[in-house]
Structures are given as C-alpha cells and as structure tokens.
Amino acid sequence: MGKESWAKYGMEKGKGTAMKSGAFQESKEEGFQTALAAPPGKPSEDIFKNATKGLWQIANDLTGTARELATKINKQKSKEERESALNLAKEAARKAGLQAAIAAGWEQGWKEGIIARDSKTLD
C-alpha cells in the first residue's frame, strides 16, 4: 500500500472513529436520561431489555448484510465490479459499526443512569 493509500485509509478511519464516538456519546446520554426516568424494579428491566434488544438486532442485521456483501467481492468479473462490491461492503460495515456504537452507548448510559437514580433514592 502506497503512502497516499495509507493517508487516505488513516483519514477515513479517523472520520469513522469520530462519527462512532459521537454516536456513542449521544446514545449514552439518551440511555442515561431514560434510566433516570425509569421506575425501579421489573418495569425498569423491561425497558432495558426491549431497548437494547432492538438496538442490537439492528446492528446484527447490518453486520449480516455487510458479511453477505463481502462474500460477493471476489466473485465479480472485472476490477471495477470488485471495487463497486467492495465499496458497498465497506459502507454496510460502517453502518453496522455505527449502530453497534449506538447500542453500546445506550447500554453504558443506562448502567450509569441506574446507578445515579438508585443513589438518589438512597439519599
């Protein structure tokens, strides 16, 4: 890989990391606020399970799509077709990674929010 390719890769990687980090933080705040407002006990557990199940299901579906697209890359006849298939697979993988960051952020925010909520009720 040439210097230009590495530079382009580094820039794309940096943009992707920043985007995922931002989505993680935003989702973390949403999970935190939801936890603070959640009633204690079973209803709270149900909120958590339903929210995270849905978020992770989207991430898993997007990951499956990315895998499926990746298996088609080398089956293409021309270089242009392979590059097109590769770009589709990369985009699908980016979407999956972003969704995973959202799901993980929400979970982290929820955990921190529950701790904060419960510490207020003990005071």
PDB file of C-alpha atoms in Angstrom:
ATOM      1  CA  MET A   1       0.000   0.000   0.000  1.00  0.00           C
ATOM      2  CA  GLY A   2       1.449   3.363  -1.030  1.00  0.00           C
ATOM      3  CA  LYS A   3       1.776   6.465   1.102  1.00  0.00           C
ATOM      4  CA  GLU A   4      -1.330   8.012  -0.466  1.00  0.00           C
ATOM      5  CA  SER A   5      -3.355   4.876   0.202  1.00  0.00           C
ATOM      6  CA  TRP A   6      -2.257   4.817   3.828  1.00  0.00           C
ATOM      7  CA  ALA A   7      -3.046   8.517   4.202  1.00  0.00           C
ATOM      8  CA  LYS A   8      -6.499   8.008   2.703  1.00  0.00           C
ATOM      9  CA  TYR A   9      -7.078   4.976   4.938  1.00  0.00           C
ATOM     10  CA  GLY A  10      -5.976   6.953   8.003  1.00  0.00           C
ATOM     11  CA  MET A  11      -8.295   9.848   7.173  1.00  0.00           C
ATOM     12  CA  GLU A  12     -11.253   7.539   6.573  1.00  0.00           C
ATOM     13  CA  LYS A  13     -10.501   5.628   9.768  1.00  0.00           C
ATOM     14  CA  GLY A  14     -10.307   8.864  11.748  1.00  0.00           C
ATOM     15  CA  LYS A  15     -13.620  10.107  10.355  1.00  0.00           C
ATOM     16  CA  GLY A  16     -15.289   6.787  11.134  1.00  0.00           C
ATOM     17  CA  THR A  17     -13.917   6.733  14.660  1.00  0.00           C
ATOM     18  CA  ALA A  18     -15.076  10.296  15.311  1.00  0.00           C
ATOM     19  CA  MET A  19     -18.526   9.523  13.939  1.00  0.00           C
ATOM     20  CA  LYS A  20     -18.860   6.384  16.087  1.00  0.00           C
ATOM     21  CA  SER A  21     -17.571   8.218  19.150  1.00  0.00           C
ATOM     22  CA  GLY A  22     -20.115  10.988  18.676  1.00  0.00           C
ATOM     23  CA  ALA A  23     -22.943   8.497  18.181  1.00  0.00           C
ATOM     24  CA  PHE A  24     -21.797   6.567  21.265  1.00  0.00           C
ATOM     25  CA  GLN A  25     -21.809   9.697  23.434  1.00  0.00           C
ATOM     26  CA  GLU A  26     -25.191  10.856  22.152  1.00  0.00           C
ATOM     27  CA  SER A  27     -26.733   7.443  22.701  1.00  0.00           C
ATOM     28  CA  LYS A  28     -25.074   7.172  26.108  1.00  0.00           C
ATOM     29  CA  GLU A  29     -26.793  10.381  27.180  1.00  0.00           C
ATOM     30  CA  GLU A  30     -30.127   9.058  25.899  1.00  0.00           C
ATOM     31  CA  GLY A  31     -29.698   5.804  27.841  1.00  0.00           C
ATOM     32  CA  PHE A  32     -28.682   7.752  30.931  1.00  0.00           C
ATOM     33  CA  GLN A  33     -31.740  10.015  30.795  1.00  0.00           C
ATOM     34  CA  THR A  34     -34.044   7.071  30.139  1.00  0.00           C
ATOM     35  CA  ALA A  35     -32.639   5.239  33.173  1.00  0.00           C
ATOM     36  CA  LEU A  36     -33.061   8.259  35.423  1.00  0.00           C
ATOM     37  CA  ALA A  37     -36.738   8.449  34.467  1.00  0.00           C
ATOM     38  CA  ALA A  38     -37.363   4.683  34.681  1.00  0.00           C
ATOM     39  CA  PRO A  39     -39.317   3.283  37.609  1.00  0.00           C
ATOM     40  CA  PRO A  40     -37.416   0.807  39.778  1.00  0.00           C
ATOM     41  CA  GLY A  41     -37.942  -2.945  39.564  1.00  0.00           C
ATOM     42  CA  LYS A  42     -39.397  -5.049  36.770  1.00  0.00           C
ATOM     43  CA  PRO A  43     -40.650  -2.172  34.580  1.00  0.00           C
ATOM     44  CA  SER A  44     -37.105  -0.814  34.511  1.00  0.00           C
ATOM     45  CA  GLU A  45     -35.684  -4.196  33.500  1.00  0.00           C
ATOM     46  CA  ASP A  46     -38.272  -4.470  30.712  1.00  0.00           C
ATOM     47  CA  ILE A  47     -37.368  -1.035  29.357  1.00  0.00           C
ATOM     48  CA  PHE A  48     -33.704  -2.022  29.273  1.00  0.00           C
ATOM     49  CA  LYS A  49     -34.323  -5.394  27.619  1.00  0.00           C
ATOM     50  CA  ASN A  50     -36.650  -4.002  24.959  1.00  0.00           C
ATOM     51  CA  ALA A  51     -34.409  -1.073  24.086  1.00  0.00           C
ATOM     52  CA  THR A  52     -31.153  -2.993  23.904  1.00  0.00           C
ATOM     53  CA  LYS A  53     -32.677  -5.957  22.110  1.00  0.00           C
ATOM     54  CA  GLY A  54     -33.925  -3.665  19.359  1.00  0.00           C
ATOM     55  CA  LEU A  55     -30.680  -1.704  19.096  1.00  0.00           C
ATOM     56  CA  TRP A  56     -28.515  -4.816  18.922  1.00  0.00           C
ATOM     57  CA  GLN A  57     -30.877  -6.512  16.464  1.00  0.00           C
ATOM     58  CA  ILE A  58     -30.378  -3.644  14.032  1.00  0.00           C
ATOM     59  CA  ALA A  59     -26.589  -3.882  14.486  1.00  0.00           C
ATOM     60  CA  ASN A  60     -26.666  -7.649  13.901  1.00  0.00           C
ATOM     61  CA  ASP A  61     -28.833  -7.274  10.797  1.00  0.00           C
ATOM     62  CA  LEU A  62     -26.478  -4.657   9.373  1.00  0.00           C
ATOM     63  CA  THR A  63     -23.486  -6.877  10.160  1.00  0.00           C
ATOM     64  CA  GLY A  64     -25.155  -9.751   8.317  1.00  0.00           C
ATOM     65  CA  THR A  65     -25.703  -7.543   5.301  1.00  0.00           C
ATOM     66  CA  ALA A  66     -22.056  -6.463   5.351  1.00  0.00           C
ATOM     67  CA  ARG A  67     -20.898 -10.098   5.519  1.00  0.00           C
ATOM     68  CA  GLU A  68     -23.165 -11.068   2.656  1.00  0.00           C
ATOM     69  CA  LEU A  69     -21.867  -8.219   0.507  1.00  0.00           C
ATOM     70  CA  ALA A  70     -18.258  -9.073   1.383  1.00  0.00           C
ATOM     71  CA  THR A  71     -18.674 -12.636   0.102  1.00  0.00           C
ATOM     72  CA  LYS A  72     -19.580 -11.259  -3.323  1.00  0.00           C
ATOM     73  CA  ILE A  73     -16.473  -9.115  -3.849  1.00  0.00           C
ATOM     74  CA  ASN A  74     -14.173 -11.749  -5.327  1.00  0.00           C
ATOM     75  CA  LYS A  75     -16.956 -13.205  -7.455  1.00  0.00           C
ATOM     76  CA  GLN A  76     -17.026 -10.096  -9.628  1.00  0.00           C
ATOM     77  CA  LYS A  77     -15.539 -10.398 -13.093  1.00  0.00           C
ATOM     78  CA  SER A  78     -13.873  -7.011 -13.526  1.00  0.00           C
ATOM     79  CA  LYS A  79     -11.787  -4.769 -11.305  1.00  0.00           C
ATOM     80  CA  GLU A  80     -14.477  -2.086 -11.488  1.00  0.00           C
ATOM     81  CA  GLU A  81     -17.158  -4.540 -10.355  1.00  0.00           C
ATOM     82  CA  ARG A  82     -14.938  -5.721  -7.492  1.00  0.00           C
ATOM     83  CA  GLU A  83     -14.296  -2.134  -6.401  1.00  0.00           C
ATOM     84  CA  SER A  84     -18.005  -1.388  -6.525  1.00  0.00           C
ATOM     85  CA  ALA A  85     -18.800  -4.503  -4.471  1.00  0.00           C
ATOM     86  CA  LEU A  86     -16.022  -3.602  -2.020  1.00  0.00           C
ATOM     87  CA  ASN A  87     -17.413  -0.097  -1.581  1.00  0.00           C
ATOM     88  CA  LEU A  88     -20.881  -1.488  -0.894  1.00  0.00           C
ATOM     89  CA  ALA A  89     -19.446  -3.882   1.696  1.00  0.00           C
ATOM     90  CA  LYS A  90     -17.424  -1.080   3.331  1.00  0.00           C
ATOM     91  CA  GLU A  91     -20.484   1.145   3.598  1.00  0.00           C
ATOM     92  CA  ALA A  92     -22.529  -1.673   5.100  1.00  0.00           C
ATOM     93  CA  ALA A  93     -19.748  -2.359   7.616  1.00  0.00           C
ATOM     94  CA  ARG A  94     -19.617   1.348   8.541  1.00  0.00           C
ATOM     95  CA  LYS A  95     -23.360   1.344   9.194  1.00  0.00           C
ATOM     96  CA  ALA A  96     -23.053  -1.796  11.318  1.00  0.00           C
ATOM     97  CA  GLY A  97     -20.207  -0.288  13.345  1.00  0.00           C
ATOM     98  CA  LEU A  98     -22.126   2.922  13.875  1.00  0.00           C
ATOM     99  CA  GLN A  99     -25.201   1.025  15.062  1.00  0.00           C
ATOM    100  CA  ALA A 100     -23.069  -1.069  17.417  1.00  0.00           C
ATOM    101  CA  ALA A 101     -21.635   2.149  18.886  1.00  0.00           C
ATOM    102  CA  ILE A 102     -25.182   3.439  19.405  1.00  0.00           C
ATOM    103  CA  ALA A 103     -26.254   0.224  21.135  1.00  0.00           C
ATOM    104  CA  ALA A 104     -23.160   0.100  23.337  1.00  0.00           C
ATOM    105  CA  GLY A 105     -23.504   3.784  24.231  1.00  0.00           C
ATOM    106  CA  TRP A 106     -27.133   3.363  25.236  1.00  0.00           C
ATOM    107  CA  GLU A 107     -26.253   0.377  27.435  1.00  0.00           C
ATOM    108  CA  GLN A 108     -23.418   2.270  29.119  1.00  0.00           C
ATOM    109  CA  GLY A 109     -25.594   5.314  29.715  1.00  0.00           C
ATOM    110  CA  TRP A 110     -28.351   3.127  31.116  1.00  0.00           C
ATOM    111  CA  LYS A 111     -25.996   1.472  33.593  1.00  0.00           C
ATOM    112  CA  GLU A 112     -24.660   4.827  34.761  1.00  0.00           C
ATOM    113  CA  GLY A 113     -28.177   6.263  34.926  1.00  0.00           C
ATOM    114  CA  ILE A 114     -29.456   3.405  37.058  1.00  0.00           C
ATOM    115  CA  ILE A 115     -26.588   3.906  39.498  1.00  0.00           C
ATOM    116  CA  ALA A 116     -27.333   7.630  39.646  1.00  0.00           C
ATOM    117  CA  ARG A 117     -31.092   7.044  40.023  1.00  0.00           C
ATOM    118  CA  ASP A 118     -30.647   4.480  42.771  1.00  0.00           C
ATOM    119  CA  SER A 119     -28.129   6.609  44.673  1.00  0.00           C
ATOM    120  CA  LYS A 120     -30.663   9.471  44.733  1.00  0.00           C
ATOM    121  CA  THR A 121     -33.348   7.203  46.172  1.00  0.00           C
ATOM    122  CA  LEU A 122     -30.981   6.095  48.942  1.00  0.00           C
ATOM    123  CA  ASP A 123     -30.231   9.676  49.999  1.00  0.00           C
TER     124      ASP A 123
END
